[in-house]
PDB file of C-alpha atoms in Angstrom:
ATOM      1  CA  MET W   1     -17.543  -6.799  46.110  1.00  0.00           C
ATOM      2  CA  PRO W   2     -15.158  -5.748  43.344  1.00  0.00           C
ATOM      3  CA  LYS W   3     -17.751  -5.417  40.168  1.00  0.00           C
ATOM      4  CA  SER W   4     -16.129  -8.534  37.457  1.00  0.00           C
ATOM      5  CA  LYS W   5     -14.898  -8.169  33.909  1.00  0.00           C
ATOM      6  CA  ARG W   6     -16.405 -10.595  32.909  1.00  0.00           C
ATOM      7  CA  ALA W   7     -19.869  -8.533  34.027  1.00  0.00           C
ATOM      8  CA  LYS W   8     -18.638  -5.566  32.352  1.00  0.00           C
ATOM      9  CA  VAL W   9     -22.219  -4.352  29.980  1.00  0.00           C
ATOM     10  CA  VAL W  10     -21.409  -3.488  26.633  1.00  0.00           C
ATOM     11  CA  HIS W  11     -23.556  -0.945  25.107  1.00  0.00           C
ATOM     12  CA  LEU W  12     -24.113  -1.786  20.897  1.00  0.00           C
ATOM     13  CA  SER W  13     -26.562   0.876  20.540  1.00  0.00           C
ATOM     14  CA  LYS W  14     -22.908   3.276  21.592  1.00  0.00           C
ATOM     15  CA  THR W  15     -20.476   1.365  18.672  1.00  0.00           C
ATOM     16  CA  THR W  16     -23.219   0.729  15.830  1.00  0.00           C
ATOM     17  CA  ARG W  17     -23.821   4.309  16.400  1.00  0.00           C
ATOM     18  CA  LYS W  18     -20.110   6.055  15.805  1.00  0.00           C
ATOM     19  CA  GLY W  19     -19.703   2.987  13.295  1.00  0.00           C
ATOM     20  CA  LYS W  20     -23.245   4.648  10.664  1.00  0.00           C
ATOM     21  CA  GLU W  21     -21.989   8.665  11.876  1.00  0.00           C
ATOM     22  CA  LEU W  22     -18.355   7.850  10.575  1.00  0.00           C
ATOM     23  CA  THR W  23     -20.156   6.011   7.872  1.00  0.00           C
ATOM     24  CA  ILE W  24     -23.007   8.705   7.501  1.00  0.00           C
ATOM     25  CA  LYS W  25     -20.088  11.600   7.137  1.00  0.00           C
ATOM     26  CA  LEU W  26     -17.471   9.527   4.418  1.00  0.00           C
ATOM     27  CA  TYR W  27     -21.402   9.005   1.719  1.00  0.00           C
ATOM     28  CA  SER W  28     -21.725  12.823   2.498  1.00  0.00           C
ATOM     29  CA  ASN W  29     -18.264  14.080   2.204  1.00  0.00           C
ATOM     30  CA  ILE W  30     -17.497  11.933  -0.624  1.00  0.00           C
ATOM     31  CA  ARG W  31     -20.872  13.198  -3.007  1.00  0.00           C
ATOM     32  CA  ASP W  32     -20.543  17.055  -1.916  1.00  0.00           C
ATOM     33  CA  SER W  33     -16.681  17.241  -3.328  1.00  0.00           C
ATOM     34  CA  ILE W  34     -17.914  15.566  -6.420  1.00  0.00           C
ATOM     35  CA  PRO W  35     -18.852  18.822  -8.538  1.00  0.00           C
ATOM     36  CA  LYS W  36     -15.958  20.741  -6.751  1.00  0.00           C
ATOM     37  CA  TYR W  37     -13.480  18.608  -8.012  1.00  0.00           C
ATOM     38  CA  PRO W  38     -12.814  18.411 -12.616  1.00  0.00           C
ATOM     39  CA  TYR W  39     -11.554  14.732 -11.870  1.00  0.00           C
ATOM     40  CA  ILE W  40     -11.771  11.330  -9.500  1.00  0.00           C
ATOM     41  CA  TYR W  41      -9.306   9.372  -9.785  1.00  0.00           C
ATOM     42  CA  VAL W  42      -9.626   5.500  -8.050  1.00  0.00           C
ATOM     43  CA  PHE W  43      -5.387   4.563  -6.358  1.00  0.00           C
ATOM     44  CA  GLY W  44      -4.564   1.519  -5.116  1.00  0.00           C
ATOM     45  CA  VAL W  45      -1.876   0.964  -2.279  1.00  0.00           C
ATOM     46  CA  ASP W  46       1.112  -0.808  -2.326  1.00  0.00           C
ATOM     47  CA  ASN W  47       2.978  -1.761   0.799  1.00  0.00           C
ATOM     48  CA  MET W  48       0.699   0.563   2.750  1.00  0.00           C
ATOM     49  CA  ARG W  49       1.575   3.560   5.821  1.00  0.00           C
ATOM     50  CA  ASN W  50      -0.548   5.537   7.134  1.00  0.00           C
ATOM     51  CA  THR W  51       2.333   8.266   7.753  1.00  0.00           C
ATOM     52  CA  TYR W  52       2.478   7.645   3.927  1.00  0.00           C
ATOM     53  CA  LEU W  53      -0.640   8.707   2.906  1.00  0.00           C
ATOM     54  CA  LYS W  54      -0.734  11.064   5.045  1.00  0.00           C
ATOM     55  CA  ASP W  55       1.908  13.087   3.161  1.00  0.00           C
ATOM     56  CA  VAL W  56       0.097  12.754   0.132  1.00  0.00           C
ATOM     57  CA  ARG W  57      -2.638  14.834   1.288  1.00  0.00           C
ATOM     58  CA  THR W  58      -0.163  17.271   2.938  1.00  0.00           C
ATOM     59  CA  GLN W  59       1.587  17.688  -0.614  1.00  0.00           C
ATOM     60  CA  LEU W  60      -1.866  16.800  -2.912  1.00  0.00           C
ATOM     61  CA  SER W  61      -3.696  19.920  -0.351  1.00  0.00           C
ATOM     62  CA  ASP W  62      -5.612  21.362  -3.717  1.00  0.00           C
ATOM     63  CA  SER W  63      -6.956  17.986  -3.548  1.00  0.00           C
ATOM     64  CA  ARG W  64      -9.284  16.118  -1.348  1.00  0.00           C
ATOM     65  CA  LEU W  65      -8.325  12.223  -0.609  1.00  0.00           C
ATOM     66  CA  PHE W  66     -10.484   9.006   1.145  1.00  0.00           C
ATOM     67  CA  PHE W  67      -9.810   6.001   1.712  1.00  0.00           C
ATOM     68  CA  GLY W  68     -12.230   4.119   3.579  1.00  0.00           C
ATOM     69  CA  LYS W  69     -15.104   1.277   3.304  1.00  0.00           C
ATOM     70  CA  THR W  70     -14.970   0.336  -0.484  1.00  0.00           C
ATOM     71  CA  LYS W  71     -19.471  -0.324  -0.587  1.00  0.00           C
ATOM     72  CA  VAL W  72     -19.812   3.521   1.150  1.00  0.00           C
ATOM     73  CA  MET W  73     -17.389   5.586  -1.826  1.00  0.00           C
ATOM     74  CA  ALA W  74     -18.250   3.227  -4.181  1.00  0.00           C
ATOM     75  CA  LYS W  75     -22.727   3.979  -2.598  1.00  0.00           C
ATOM     76  CA  ALA W  76     -21.401   7.542  -3.007  1.00  0.00           C
ATOM     77  CA  LEU W  77     -20.582   7.221  -6.046  1.00  0.00           C
ATOM     78  CA  GLY W  78     -24.160   5.152  -7.042  1.00  0.00           C
ATOM     79  CA  ASP W  79     -24.375   1.429  -8.803  1.00  0.00           C
ATOM     80  CA  SER W  80     -26.047   1.821 -11.975  1.00  0.00           C
ATOM     81  CA  PRO W  81     -26.549   4.700 -13.675  1.00  0.00           C
ATOM     82  CA  ALA W  82     -30.050   5.493 -12.047  1.00  0.00           C
ATOM     83  CA  THR W  83     -28.518   6.540  -8.529  1.00  0.00           C
ATOM     84  CA  GLU W  84     -24.687   8.257  -9.568  1.00  0.00           C
ATOM     85  CA  PRO W  85     -24.903  12.264  -8.357  1.00  0.00           C
ATOM     86  CA  PHE W  86     -23.175  12.933 -11.665  1.00  0.00           C
ATOM     87  CA  PRO W  87     -23.378  11.269 -15.572  1.00  0.00           C
ATOM     88  CA  GLY W  88     -19.957   8.594 -15.577  1.00  0.00           C
ATOM     89  CA  THR W  89     -19.357   8.575 -11.569  1.00  0.00           C
ATOM     90  CA  SER W  90     -21.269   4.731 -11.777  1.00  0.00           C
ATOM     91  CA  LEU W  91     -19.217   3.759 -13.344  1.00  0.00           C
ATOM     92  CA  LEU W  92     -16.299   4.007 -11.457  1.00  0.00           C
ATOM     93  CA  SER W  93     -17.635   1.507  -9.163  1.00  0.00           C
ATOM     94  CA  PRO W  94     -16.146  -1.632 -10.310  1.00  0.00           C
ATOM     95  CA  HIS W  95     -12.563  -0.383  -9.324  1.00  0.00           C
ATOM     96  CA  LEU W  96     -13.086  -0.306  -5.948  1.00  0.00           C
ATOM     97  CA  THR W  97     -12.114  -3.352  -5.217  1.00  0.00           C
ATOM     98  CA  GLY W  98      -9.091  -4.748  -3.312  1.00  0.00           C
ATOM     99  CA  ALA W  99      -7.515  -2.155  -0.663  1.00  0.00           C
ATOM    100  CA  VAL W 100      -8.653   0.873  -2.565  1.00  0.00           C
ATOM    101  CA  GLY W 101      -9.096   4.750  -2.051  1.00  0.00           C
ATOM    102  CA  LEU W 102     -10.590   8.233  -4.335  1.00  0.00           C
ATOM    103  CA  LEU W 103      -8.452  11.270  -4.965  1.00  0.00           C
ATOM    104  CA  PHE W 104     -10.524  14.254  -6.071  1.00  0.00           C
ATOM    105  CA  THR W 105      -8.770  16.732  -7.772  1.00  0.00           C
ATOM    106  CA  PRO W 106      -8.281  19.771 -10.108  1.00  0.00           C
ATOM    107  CA  ARG W 107      -4.914  17.696 -10.980  1.00  0.00           C
ATOM    108  CA  ASP W 108      -5.314  16.065 -15.298  1.00  0.00           C
ATOM    109  CA  PRO W 109      -4.077  13.112 -15.281  1.00  0.00           C
ATOM    110  CA  GLN W 110      -0.247  13.627 -16.351  1.00  0.00           C
ATOM    111  CA  ALA W 111      -0.436  15.535 -13.300  1.00  0.00           C
ATOM    112  CA  VAL W 112      -1.251  13.268 -11.508  1.00  0.00           C
ATOM    113  CA  PHE W 113       1.149  10.235 -12.785  1.00  0.00           C
ATOM    114  CA  SER W 114       3.957  12.236 -12.065  1.00  0.00           C
ATOM    115  CA  TYR W 115       3.492  12.943  -9.256  1.00  0.00           C
ATOM    116  CA  PHE W 116       2.581   9.358  -8.114  1.00  0.00           C
ATOM    117  CA  GLU W 117       5.499   7.853  -9.688  1.00  0.00           C
ATOM    118  CA  SER W 118       8.034  10.438  -7.801  1.00  0.00           C
ATOM    119  CA  PHE W 119       6.517   9.583  -4.519  1.00  0.00           C
ATOM    120  CA  CYS W 120       7.898   5.959  -4.020  1.00  0.00           C
ATOM    121  CA  PRO W 121       9.418   5.828   0.101  1.00  0.00           C
ATOM    122  CA  LEU W 122      11.435   3.059   1.316  1.00  0.00           C
ATOM    123  CA  ASP W 123      10.358   1.145   4.938  1.00  0.00           C
ATOM    124  CA  TYR W 124      10.818  -1.741   6.140  1.00  0.00           C
ATOM    125  CA  ALA W 125       8.949  -5.252   5.590  1.00  0.00           C
ATOM    126  CA  ARG W 126       6.084  -6.532   7.248  1.00  0.00           C
ATOM    127  CA  ALA W 127       6.279 -10.405   8.530  1.00  0.00           C
ATOM    128  CA  GLY W 128       3.981 -11.596   5.587  1.00  0.00           C
ATOM    129  CA  THR W 129       5.269  -9.780   2.502  1.00  0.00           C
ATOM    130  CA  ALA W 130       7.787 -11.244  -0.956  1.00  0.00           C
ATOM    131  CA  ALA W 131      10.976 -10.050   0.452  1.00  0.00           C
ATOM    132  CA  SER W 132      11.458  -7.384  -3.196  1.00  0.00           C
ATOM    133  CA  ARG W 133      15.727  -8.755  -2.545  1.00  0.00           C
ATOM    134  CA  SER W 134      17.974 -11.131  -1.611  1.00  0.00           C
ATOM    135  CA  PHE W 135      20.383 -10.477   0.986  1.00  0.00           C
ATOM    136  CA  THR W 136      23.623 -12.330   3.137  1.00  0.00           C
ATOM    137  CA  ILE W 137      24.962 -11.574   5.967  1.00  0.00           C
ATOM    138  CA  PRO W 138      28.441 -11.637   4.898  1.00  0.00           C
ATOM    139  CA  ALA W 139      31.163 -13.661   7.220  1.00  0.00           C
ATOM    140  CA  GLY W 140      33.698 -11.713   9.518  1.00  0.00           C
ATOM    141  CA  THR W 141      33.127  -8.343  11.920  1.00  0.00           C
ATOM    142  CA  LEU W 142      29.275  -8.254  11.975  1.00  0.00           C
ATOM    143  CA  TYR W 143      29.024  -4.317  11.008  1.00  0.00           C
ATOM    144  CA  SER W 144      25.605  -2.410  11.705  1.00  0.00           C
ATOM    145  CA  ARG W 145      25.114  -2.614   7.807  1.00  0.00           C
ATOM    146  CA  ALA W 146      26.647  -5.929   6.731  1.00  0.00           C
ATOM    147  CA  GLY W 147      28.364  -5.081   3.830  1.00  0.00           C
ATOM    148  CA  GLU W 148      25.276  -2.765   1.972  1.00  0.00           C
ATOM    149  CA  ILE W 149      28.403   0.829   2.301  1.00  0.00           C
ATOM    150  CA  PRO W 150      31.777   0.352   2.587  1.00  0.00           C
ATOM    151  CA  GLU W 151      33.417  -0.643   6.144  1.00  0.00           C
ATOM    152  CA  SER W 152      35.491   2.520   5.543  1.00  0.00           C
ATOM    153  CA  GLU W 153      31.744   4.378   6.182  1.00  0.00           C
ATOM    154  CA  ASP W 154      30.576   1.830   8.404  1.00  0.00           C
ATOM    155  CA  VAL W 155      31.255   0.682  12.251  1.00  0.00           C
ATOM    156  CA  PRO W 156      30.956  -2.756  14.328  1.00  0.00           C
ATOM    157  CA  ILE W 157      27.506  -3.532  15.514  1.00  0.00           C
ATOM    158  CA  GLY W 158      27.223  -3.470  20.065  1.00  0.00           C
ATOM    159  CA  HIS W 159      28.132  -6.923  21.396  1.00  0.00           C
ATOM    160  CA  SER W 160      24.489  -5.564  23.289  1.00  0.00           C
ATOM    161  CA  ALA W 161      23.206  -7.337  19.794  1.00  0.00           C
ATOM    162  CA  GLU W 162      24.469 -10.693  19.943  1.00  0.00           C
ATOM    163  CA  PRO W 163      22.831 -12.959  22.094  1.00  0.00           C
ATOM    164  CA  GLY W 164      19.741 -11.261  20.243  1.00  0.00           C
ATOM    165  CA  LEU W 165      21.350 -12.210  16.283  1.00  0.00           C
ATOM    166  CA  ARG W 166      21.656 -15.526  18.069  1.00  0.00           C
ATOM    167  CA  LYS W 167      18.183 -15.624  19.309  1.00  0.00           C
ATOM    168  CA  LEU W 168      16.938 -15.268  15.405  1.00  0.00           C
ATOM    169  CA  GLY W 169      19.206 -18.479  14.486  1.00  0.00           C
ATOM    170  CA  VAL W 170      22.459 -15.587  13.155  1.00  0.00           C
ATOM    171  CA  PRO W 171      25.025 -18.404  14.040  1.00  0.00           C
ATOM    172  CA  THR W 172      27.082 -15.281  15.708  1.00  0.00           C
ATOM    173  CA  ARG W 173      29.800 -15.008  18.723  1.00  0.00           C
ATOM    174  CA  LEU W 174      31.768 -12.548  20.631  1.00  0.00           C
ATOM    175  CA  VAL W 175      35.457 -12.170  20.029  1.00  0.00           C
ATOM    176  CA  LYS W 176      37.377 -10.081  21.972  1.00  0.00           C
ATOM    177  CA  GLY W 177      34.313  -8.098  22.617  1.00  0.00           C
ATOM    178  CA  ARG W 178      33.503  -8.404  19.130  1.00  0.00           C
ATOM    179  CA  VAL W 179      30.307  -9.843  16.835  1.00  0.00           C
ATOM    180  CA  GLU W 180      32.075 -11.297  14.348  1.00  0.00           C
ATOM    181  CA  LEU W 181      29.830 -14.307  11.977  1.00  0.00           C
ATOM    182  CA  GLU W 182      31.090 -17.344  11.346  1.00  0.00           C
ATOM    183  CA  HIS W 183      30.726 -18.190   7.827  1.00  0.00           C
ATOM    184  CA  ASP W 184      28.091 -16.060   5.823  1.00  0.00           C
ATOM    185  CA  PHE W 185      24.909 -16.258   6.431  1.00  0.00           C
ATOM    186  CA  GLU W 186      21.287 -15.914   3.988  1.00  0.00           C
ATOM    187  CA  VAL W 187      18.164 -13.369   5.859  1.00  0.00           C
ATOM    188  CA  CYS W 188      15.780 -14.112   2.943  1.00  0.00           C
ATOM    189  CA  LYS W 189      15.665 -14.545  -1.470  1.00  0.00           C
ATOM    190  CA  ASP W 190      14.163 -12.452  -3.436  1.00  0.00           C
ATOM    191  CA  GLY W 191       9.817 -13.313  -3.525  1.00  0.00           C
ATOM    192  CA  GLN W 192      10.452 -15.247  -0.743  1.00  0.00           C
ATOM    193  CA  VAL W 193       7.062 -15.196   2.079  1.00  0.00           C
ATOM    194  CA  LEU W 194       8.628 -13.010   5.031  1.00  0.00           C
ATOM    195  CA  GLY W 195       8.794 -13.600   8.074  1.00  0.00           C
ATOM    196  CA  SER W 196       8.853 -11.931  11.680  1.00  0.00           C
ATOM    197  CA  GLY W 197      12.647 -13.217  12.268  1.00  0.00           C
ATOM    198  CA  GLN W 198      13.547 -12.553   9.035  1.00  0.00           C
ATOM    199  CA  THR W 199      11.264  -8.781   8.962  1.00  0.00           C
ATOM    200  CA  THR W 200      13.623  -8.038  12.238  1.00  0.00           C
ATOM    201  CA  LEU W 201      16.646  -8.577  10.908  1.00  0.00           C
ATOM    202  CA  LEU W 202      16.108  -6.679   7.792  1.00  0.00           C
ATOM    203  CA  LYS W 203      15.086  -3.478   9.859  1.00  0.00           C
ATOM    204  CA  MET W 204      18.537  -4.820  12.512  1.00  0.00           C
ATOM    205  CA  PHE W 205      20.781  -4.045   9.464  1.00  0.00           C
ATOM    206  CA  GLY W 206      18.904  -1.663   7.603  1.00  0.00           C
ATOM    207  CA  ILE W 207      17.590  -3.091   4.850  1.00  0.00           C
ATOM    208  CA  ALA W 208      14.055  -0.755   3.969  1.00  0.00           C
ATOM    209  CA  THR W 209      12.991  -3.352   1.088  1.00  0.00           C
ATOM    210  CA  ALA W 210       9.398  -2.037   1.309  1.00  0.00           C
ATOM    211  CA  GLU W 211       7.749   0.364  -1.212  1.00  0.00           C
ATOM    212  CA  PHE W 212       5.264   2.465  -0.936  1.00  0.00           C
ATOM    213  CA  ARG W 213       3.630   2.945  -5.017  1.00  0.00           C
ATOM    214  CA  VAL W 214       0.174   4.735  -5.542  1.00  0.00           C
ATOM    215  CA  VAL W 215      -1.075   3.210  -9.158  1.00  0.00           C
ATOM    216  CA  VAL W 216      -4.237   5.024 -10.638  1.00  0.00           C
ATOM    217  CA  LYS W 217      -6.945   2.743 -12.116  1.00  0.00           C
ATOM    218  CA  ALA W 218      -8.816   5.069 -13.201  1.00  0.00           C
ATOM    219  CA  TYR W 219     -10.508   8.156 -13.596  1.00  0.00           C
ATOM    220  CA  TRP W 220     -13.708  10.254 -14.298  1.00  0.00           C
ATOM    221  CA  ARG W 221     -13.147  13.257 -15.880  1.00  0.00           C
ATOM    222  CA  SER W 222     -16.620  16.290 -15.349  1.00  0.00           C
ATOM    223  CA  ASP W 223     -16.487  17.678 -18.081  1.00  0.00           C
ATOM    224  CA  THR W 224     -16.430  14.686 -20.392  1.00  0.00           C
ATOM    225  CA  GLY W 225     -18.307  11.941 -17.639  1.00  0.00           C
ATOM    226  CA  GLU W 226     -16.284  10.472 -19.303  1.00  0.00           C
ATOM    227  CA  ILE W 227     -13.435   6.867 -17.140  1.00  0.00           C
ATOM    228  CA  MET W 228     -10.605   5.856 -18.772  1.00  0.00           C
ATOM    229  CA  ILE W 229      -8.799   2.721 -17.534  1.00  0.00           C
ATOM    230  CA  VAL W 230      -5.669   3.301 -16.219  1.00  0.00           C
ATOM    231  CA  GLU W 231      -2.962   0.130 -17.027  1.00  0.00           C
ATOM    232  CA  GLU W 232      -0.152  -0.186 -16.401  1.00  0.00           C
ATOM    233  CA  SER W 233       3.022  -2.638 -17.809  1.00  0.00           C
ATOM    234  CA  GLY W 234       6.678  -2.189 -17.504  1.00  0.00           C
ATOM    235  CA  GLY W 235       6.238   1.086 -15.807  1.00  0.00           C
ATOM    236  CA  ASP W 236       4.186   2.866 -18.554  1.00  0.00           C
ATOM    237  CA  ILE W 237       1.386   3.460 -18.630  1.00  0.00           C
ATOM    238  CA  ASP W 238      -1.503   2.797 -21.531  1.00  0.00           C
ATOM    239  CA  VAL W 239      -4.818   5.435 -21.097  1.00  0.00           C
ATOM    240  CA  LYS W 240      -8.043   4.072 -22.886  1.00  0.00           C
ATOM    241  CA  GLU W 241     -11.168   4.780 -22.555  1.00  0.00           C
ATOM    242  CA  ASP W 242     -13.074   2.214 -20.835  1.00  0.00           C
ATOM    243  CA  GLU W 243     -16.061   0.230 -22.837  1.00  0.00           C
ATOM    244  CA  GLU W 244     -19.804   1.425 -21.044  1.00  0.00           C
ATOM    245  CA  SER W 245     -18.891   5.121 -21.192  1.00  0.00           C
ATOM    246  CA  GLU W 246     -18.733   5.190 -24.787  1.00  0.00           C
TER     247      GLU W 246
END
């Protein structure tokens, strides 16, 4: 008689051991990296995509990037002057909240700011995020980019897509083999939280609105042990010293 799947035994010790090993590895790697690099940056990520984070790792080949559990990263940097491995590193720990990572690098702040300002690839939005722009499909024959480019540079959307469009609520119909829209159809408004149907339509028409951005929140420099807090306002970067490191 075959064994029931419900009766399958899962050894929690194995999963716990693996998780513990990863935690120890992250902690050790961060501790080992601190004396090797003159700068440590805490960075946040907007519209996280693993593919683009891998690109950052590849392009910053002279650096080390960690994106793991914030509590473990904070522990490695120290949670107080008594536990910090190097002077001032514990002052980075309060900035390790949310979707953040650590960048260990020989690159000075100006070089790091310049790199991240220039690296902002676009991707398709995901459900649950806010639309960064409005998008409306114009009435008439549907083209693959729905009016985003001149019709002379575009092609009509294939008739096989018509049933799928109707399922998504777009009032289309087939006229002589072409997909037609009776009236303008608003897919989303700027700032609106997107549903799965809306993100599917945006992707179908090639509308990439999610900008992957890395934002530096604070950094530590080894020569002084100082922590500098970074704030962005209107595209300008303001850097000021952490009062606790003065």
